[in-house]
Amino acid sequence: MAQVVTVYFATNRMPLTDASGGTIIDFGSELGPIDGTAVRFGSAQAKVTATSSNFIPGSLYVASEQLYGPSIWRGSRDIFEKLRQDMQEGGRPTLVVIHGFSNTFKDAIERAATIINFYGLDANVFSFTWPSIGTPLPTPLPYTDYFHDRGTARASGVAIARTMRILYDFIDHLPRRDVCRQPLHLICHSMGNYAFRYAVQALMQVPQGEPREYIQTADAPAADAEDRPFPALVAMPTEAPDPNRLRRTFDQIVLAAADEDEDAFEDIRELRYLPRLRNRVTVYHTQEDWILSTLSSVTKFNGPRLGVNGPENMAMISDKVAAVDVSDAISPKQDFQSHQYYRIFPAVRDDIVAVLTGERQDRIANRDRTDTQRYRLRSPSRPRRKPGPR
């Protein structure tokens, strides 16, 4: 049976308009205004079945942005308020998805809708979709598409960080009665992990202080400015990195098939301080991942990838990070690249859902502990009964 899924989104892609130039009808594969640091918010729908996900024509809604004049409104307020109401009144958490490379805007919406449907979660889904080139080919062109996407992913870190700061501003100015108690979770896939690395770095560099600015324009003298607040999320990273600027945002963070350095959690310039944004981080990986072990690591000279072997040295990183090897739970017959397992294989899905619902790492069924904070999923043909209380 088909299900219609609403996907809320933020994007720093270049808006594409109709012939009149007044209506946004899609978003492209290049960085949007202000070198890709400007962010627009909205929602779209996809029709999802067990075998397909299709963007619904005409479902795109891009929230209005009016930043000047007697009335100031940001599209983020509209979208975050819709999410807040559902999270509070419906008691549903929100899953944030950051896609990997080779995705159009519509691909990103369809992918997010597929994930929430496949996981069977009663939750909202929010996609941050950065500028990426979608291709009809089974494998993206390695020396054009990949390098394009790697550059735009890196440049999108500031936009992701600004989106998070906009969210903080929204939450911090809510009346206490309107604050919901439902969690946010995050899933990053493939190159989306690389983009999020730069978001972490940007968050550590954004100036601190009262997160609001005031606009002074020809029709708004300075004396009236304080009556017209505008979230100061146009602030750009300008200061030395300080991990104390990071704020716990997510309950669970899942990094799947991460196109990121194997030692990223040891490097202060990469993901060392990512655990400060979450309750727990779970890294899914496999040596069978052709995209990472060949396309990224070998042909792009990126070095050993996090999504292949997991973190290089678990003893050197936060004990809030766990690694799960999915090699025995996947089959190249269903995913010849062994790169999309997080949205294809039920065994991997069940493990991720257990993580998202807060089960202890050492209590999740059908995985074996292989080392400190390292686990390996069992083959679906050899299920293991969930262990009893200890």
C-alpha atoms as one frame of an Amber mdcrd trajectory, in Angstrom:
protein
   0.000   0.000   0.000   1.330   3.439  -0.936   1.992   5.949   1.804   2.305
   9.690   1.337   5.174  11.065   3.426   5.720  14.750   4.133   9.388  15.676
   4.251  10.373  18.994   5.820  13.617  20.396   4.512  16.304  23.037   4.631
  18.566  23.585   1.641  21.395  25.774   0.441  20.909  24.722  -3.185  20.335
  27.306  -5.893  16.571  27.917  -6.267  15.097  27.241  -9.717  12.060  29.349
 -10.641   9.246  29.278 -13.169   9.200  31.484 -16.262   7.954  34.453 -14.260
  10.869  34.188 -11.861   8.512  34.568  -8.923   7.890  30.967  -7.883  10.466
  28.383  -6.842   9.710  25.073  -8.550  12.874  23.122  -7.746  16.428  23.422
  -6.423  19.548  22.781  -8.479  22.904  21.109  -8.033  24.940  24.266  -7.404
  25.461  26.379  -4.291  22.725  28.929  -3.718  22.985  32.626  -2.781  25.842
  34.016  -0.703  28.206  31.199  -1.712  25.794  28.592  -0.460  25.453  29.982
   3.055  21.849  31.166   2.585  19.279  28.572   3.636  15.660  28.152   2.573
  13.072  26.023   4.352  10.005  24.186   3.161   8.280  20.852   2.724   7.480
  18.385  -0.044   5.795  15.017  -0.339   6.669  11.638  -1.794   4.514   8.581
  -2.431   6.293   5.548  -1.011   5.683   1.861  -1.591   7.713  -1.193  -0.630
   9.701  -0.880  -3.869   9.639   2.785  -4.881   9.489   6.397  -3.766   8.213
   9.130  -6.079   8.206  12.879  -5.568   4.629  14.159  -5.804   4.404  16.919
  -8.444   3.008  20.150  -7.067   3.770  19.228  -3.458   6.764  21.549  -3.078
   6.171  24.297  -0.545   8.905  26.852   0.027   8.304  28.990   3.093   8.250
  32.731   2.504  11.231  34.810   3.507  10.620  38.481   4.289  13.591  40.005
   6.047  13.037  43.697   5.421  10.191  46.125   5.885   7.616  46.592   8.636
   7.048  42.854   8.979   9.898  40.379   9.284   9.309  36.670   8.873  11.689
  33.799   8.358  10.596  30.616   6.650  12.330  28.624   9.359   9.750  29.790
  11.896   6.950  28.375   9.765   8.597  24.976   9.315   9.936  24.639  12.852
   6.550  25.600  14.277   4.832  22.856  12.268   7.367  20.356  13.558   7.076
  21.653  17.123   3.306  21.288  17.116   3.452  17.722  15.857   6.239  16.768
  18.253   4.333  18.228  21.208   0.764  17.294  20.336   1.468  14.048  18.493
   4.302  12.951  20.759   6.492  12.110  17.761  10.256  12.553  17.505  11.951
  13.955  14.391  14.551  12.192  12.282  16.998  14.506  10.490  18.623  13.075
   7.349  21.703  14.388   5.510  22.086  12.565   2.203  25.254  11.497   0.437
  26.627  12.410  -2.970  24.826  12.021  -6.309  21.376  13.199  -5.204  19.147
  15.786  -6.847  16.816  17.786  -4.616  13.932  15.481  -5.510  16.143  12.433
  -4.906  16.842  13.763  -1.407  13.128  14.127  -0.651  12.405  10.645  -1.970
  15.329   9.179  -0.016  14.203  10.730   3.272  10.646   9.498   2.697  11.940
   5.996   1.924  13.983   5.880   5.116  11.173   6.893   7.467   8.831   4.415
   5.747  11.357   1.545   5.705  12.252   2.069   9.345   8.596   2.018  10.347
   9.112   4.876  12.778   6.222   7.016  13.930   8.260  10.175  13.483   8.634
  13.319  11.443  11.417  13.466   8.882  13.534  16.531   8.069  16.122  16.576
   5.294  19.039  18.943   4.951  19.756  18.728   1.237  23.045  20.184   0.051
  23.962  20.800  -3.625  24.725  17.506  -5.299  24.650  16.248  -8.881  22.212
  13.398  -9.396  23.069  10.934 -12.135  21.066   8.190 -13.867  24.234   6.088
 -14.056  24.701   3.201 -11.590  27.918   4.849 -10.411  28.555   8.630 -10.557
  31.335   9.853 -12.840  34.396   9.634 -10.568  36.417  12.606 -11.774  33.589
  15.096 -12.298  30.525  14.385 -10.194  32.480  13.166  -7.174  34.802  16.158
  -7.015  31.903  18.553  -7.617  29.945  17.051  -4.741  32.935  16.924  -2.425
  33.467  20.643  -2.982  29.829  21.585  -2.415  29.602  19.301   0.636  32.594
  21.057   2.169  31.109  24.466   1.358  27.757  23.447   2.893  29.079  23.065
   6.425  28.345  26.699   7.268  24.775  26.367   5.949  24.153  23.266   8.086
  25.597  25.056  11.115  23.406  28.092  10.454  20.363  25.836  10.211  21.201
  24.434  13.629  21.727  27.897  15.092  18.371  28.983  13.642  16.824  25.991
  15.412  18.504  26.954  18.691  17.201  30.488  18.364  13.687  29.181  17.706
  13.764  26.845  20.723  15.349  29.342  23.097  12.627  31.914  22.496   9.674
  29.557  22.928   7.402  29.997  25.947   7.942  27.153  28.380   4.480  25.750
  27.693   5.352  25.324  24.002   8.582  23.396  24.486   8.197  19.777  23.367
  10.059  16.919  25.025  10.522  14.716  21.974  14.038  13.974  20.699  15.802
  14.820  17.464  17.869  12.088  15.826  20.367  12.455  12.970  21.383  10.090
  10.179  24.254  11.083   7.879  25.021   8.922   4.860  28.203   8.757   2.782
  29.434  12.240   1.831  26.790  13.762   4.097  29.176  12.855   6.931  31.869
  14.952   5.285  29.470  17.897   5.017  28.506  17.506   8.661  32.177  17.554
   9.688  32.370  21.107   8.377  29.159  21.985  10.205  30.761  20.865  13.476
  33.798  22.998  12.710  31.639  26.017  11.845  29.624  25.676  15.057  32.843
  25.857  17.050  33.820  29.102  15.307  30.571  31.097  15.301  30.816  34.076
  17.679  28.959  33.648  20.923  26.596  36.033  22.619  22.931  36.917  22.314
  21.767  35.078  19.179  19.833  37.993  17.709  20.642  40.887  15.464  18.563
  43.876  14.531  18.086  45.264  11.075  18.450  48.924  10.356  17.113  49.947
   6.956  15.910  53.157   5.361  12.372  52.567   6.615  13.486  51.344  10.039
  15.537  53.784  12.113  17.823  52.422  14.782  15.455  53.516  17.549  12.822
  51.098  16.270  15.186  48.220  15.629  14.720  46.495  18.973  11.040  46.010
  18.185  11.928  43.946  15.152  14.197  41.030  16.096  15.928  38.991  13.422
  17.759  35.758  14.291  21.479  36.433  14.061  22.221  33.317  12.156  23.829
  35.254   9.377  26.859  35.214  11.673  29.776  33.567   9.921  32.548  31.499
  11.514  35.155  34.081  12.492  36.697  33.012  15.794  39.161  30.335  16.863
  37.483  26.926  17.286  36.135  26.299  20.769  34.389  22.972  21.500  32.565
  24.596  24.403  30.374  26.327  21.819  28.887  22.991  20.816  25.448  22.298
  22.208  23.767  18.940  22.661  21.211  18.818  19.874  20.483  15.190  19.041
  19.645  12.134  21.084  21.120   9.620  18.630  23.520  10.252  15.745  23.966
   7.528  13.128  26.867   7.745  10.670  26.286   5.259   7.838  28.875   4.438
   5.155  30.771   7.583   6.109  32.972   9.055   3.386  35.182  10.480   6.082
  38.694   9.797   7.331  39.201   6.688   9.433  40.858   8.767  12.162  38.227
  11.552  12.039  37.280  11.087  15.708  40.885  11.675  16.750  41.329  14.921
  14.820  40.162  18.220  16.342  39.758  19.545  12.774  37.315  16.789  11.909
  34.915  14.882  14.208  36.704  14.710  17.549  34.119  16.915  19.230  31.064
  15.575  17.396  30.034  13.518  20.467  29.239  16.783  22.276  26.229  17.197
  19.956  24.549  13.930  20.954  23.727  11.338  23.594  25.326   8.573  21.511
  27.045   8.155  18.117  26.877   4.887  16.164  29.114   4.304  13.134  28.022
   1.667  10.592  30.711   0.301   8.268  31.835  -2.589   6.065  34.934  -3.534
   4.089  32.565  -4.602   1.313  31.686  -0.956   0.572  32.953  -0.521  -2.996
  32.181   3.198  -3.180  34.381   3.966  -0.190  37.103   1.355  -0.559  37.598
   1.986  -4.290  35.979   5.162  -5.589  36.806   7.372  -2.597  39.853   5.779
  -0.982  41.792   4.570  -4.026  40.811   6.677  -7.041  40.448   9.890  -5.010
  43.454   9.336  -2.730  41.341  10.114   0.322  42.975   7.472   2.498  41.266
   4.839   4.685  37.576   5.648   5.153  35.537   5.646   8.344  32.744   3.758
   6.579  35.046   0.856   5.699  36.735  -0.142   8.977  35.057   2.151  11.474
  37.079   4.418  13.787  40.794   3.694  13.620  41.427   3.604  17.378  38.438
   3.253  19.696  40.673   3.649  22.757  41.522   7.198  21.730  37.985   8.524
  21.267  34.854   9.211  23.284  33.210   6.201  24.886  29.929   7.533  23.514
  30.979   6.290  20.056  30.230   2.715  18.975  31.047   0.968  15.690  28.925
  -1.709  14.004  30.284  -3.889  11.164  27.396  -4.852   8.866  29.396  -7.124
   6.517  27.580 -10.342   7.442  24.122  -8.761   7.247  24.265  -7.526   3.643
  24.446  -9.097   0.187  25.945  -7.699  -3.035  23.072  -9.361  -4.905  20.777
  -6.648  -3.536  23.316  -3.813  -3.366  26.302  -4.475  -5.604  28.148  -1.431
  -4.204  27.408  -2.409  -0.570  26.940   1.288   0.139  23.188   1.734   0.619
  22.685  -0.960   3.244  21.147   1.423   5.794  18.007   1.754   3.642  17.899
  -1.682   1.976  18.629  -4.513   4.404  16.146  -5.324   7.195  18.893  -6.587
   9.525  20.708  -3.252   9.354  17.448  -1.353   9.624  16.436  -3.241  12.753
  19.767  -2.456  14.367  19.492   1.244  13.538  15.918   1.383  14.821  17.070
  -0.219  18.082  19.716   2.492  18.366  17.217   5.261  17.610  14.799   3.949
  20.211  17.492   4.061  22.866  18.439   0.426  23.443  21.822  -0.069  25.069
  24.545  -0.985  22.604  25.369  -4.206  24.463  21.713  -5.225  24.625  20.782
  -4.966  20.960  19.872  -8.343  19.474  21.644 -10.097  16.587  25.022  -8.457
  17.053  28.201  -9.699  18.701  30.718  -7.590  20.572  34.142  -7.937  18.960
  36.105  -5.358  20.930  35.586  -2.306  23.107  32.555  -0.542  21.674  32.836
  -2.585  18.472  30.076  -4.913  17.280  29.365  -7.106  14.269  25.885  -7.849
  12.973  25.020 -11.480  12.554  23.840 -12.912   9.275  20.026 -12.874   9.032
  20.213 -16.633   8.513  21.721 -17.013  11.978  19.571 -14.865  14.277  20.372
 -14.708  17.938  17.779 -14.417  20.635  17.914 -11.139  22.510  19.944 -11.666
  25.710  18.122 -11.641  29.012  18.811  -9.399  32.015  22.256  -9.557  33.534
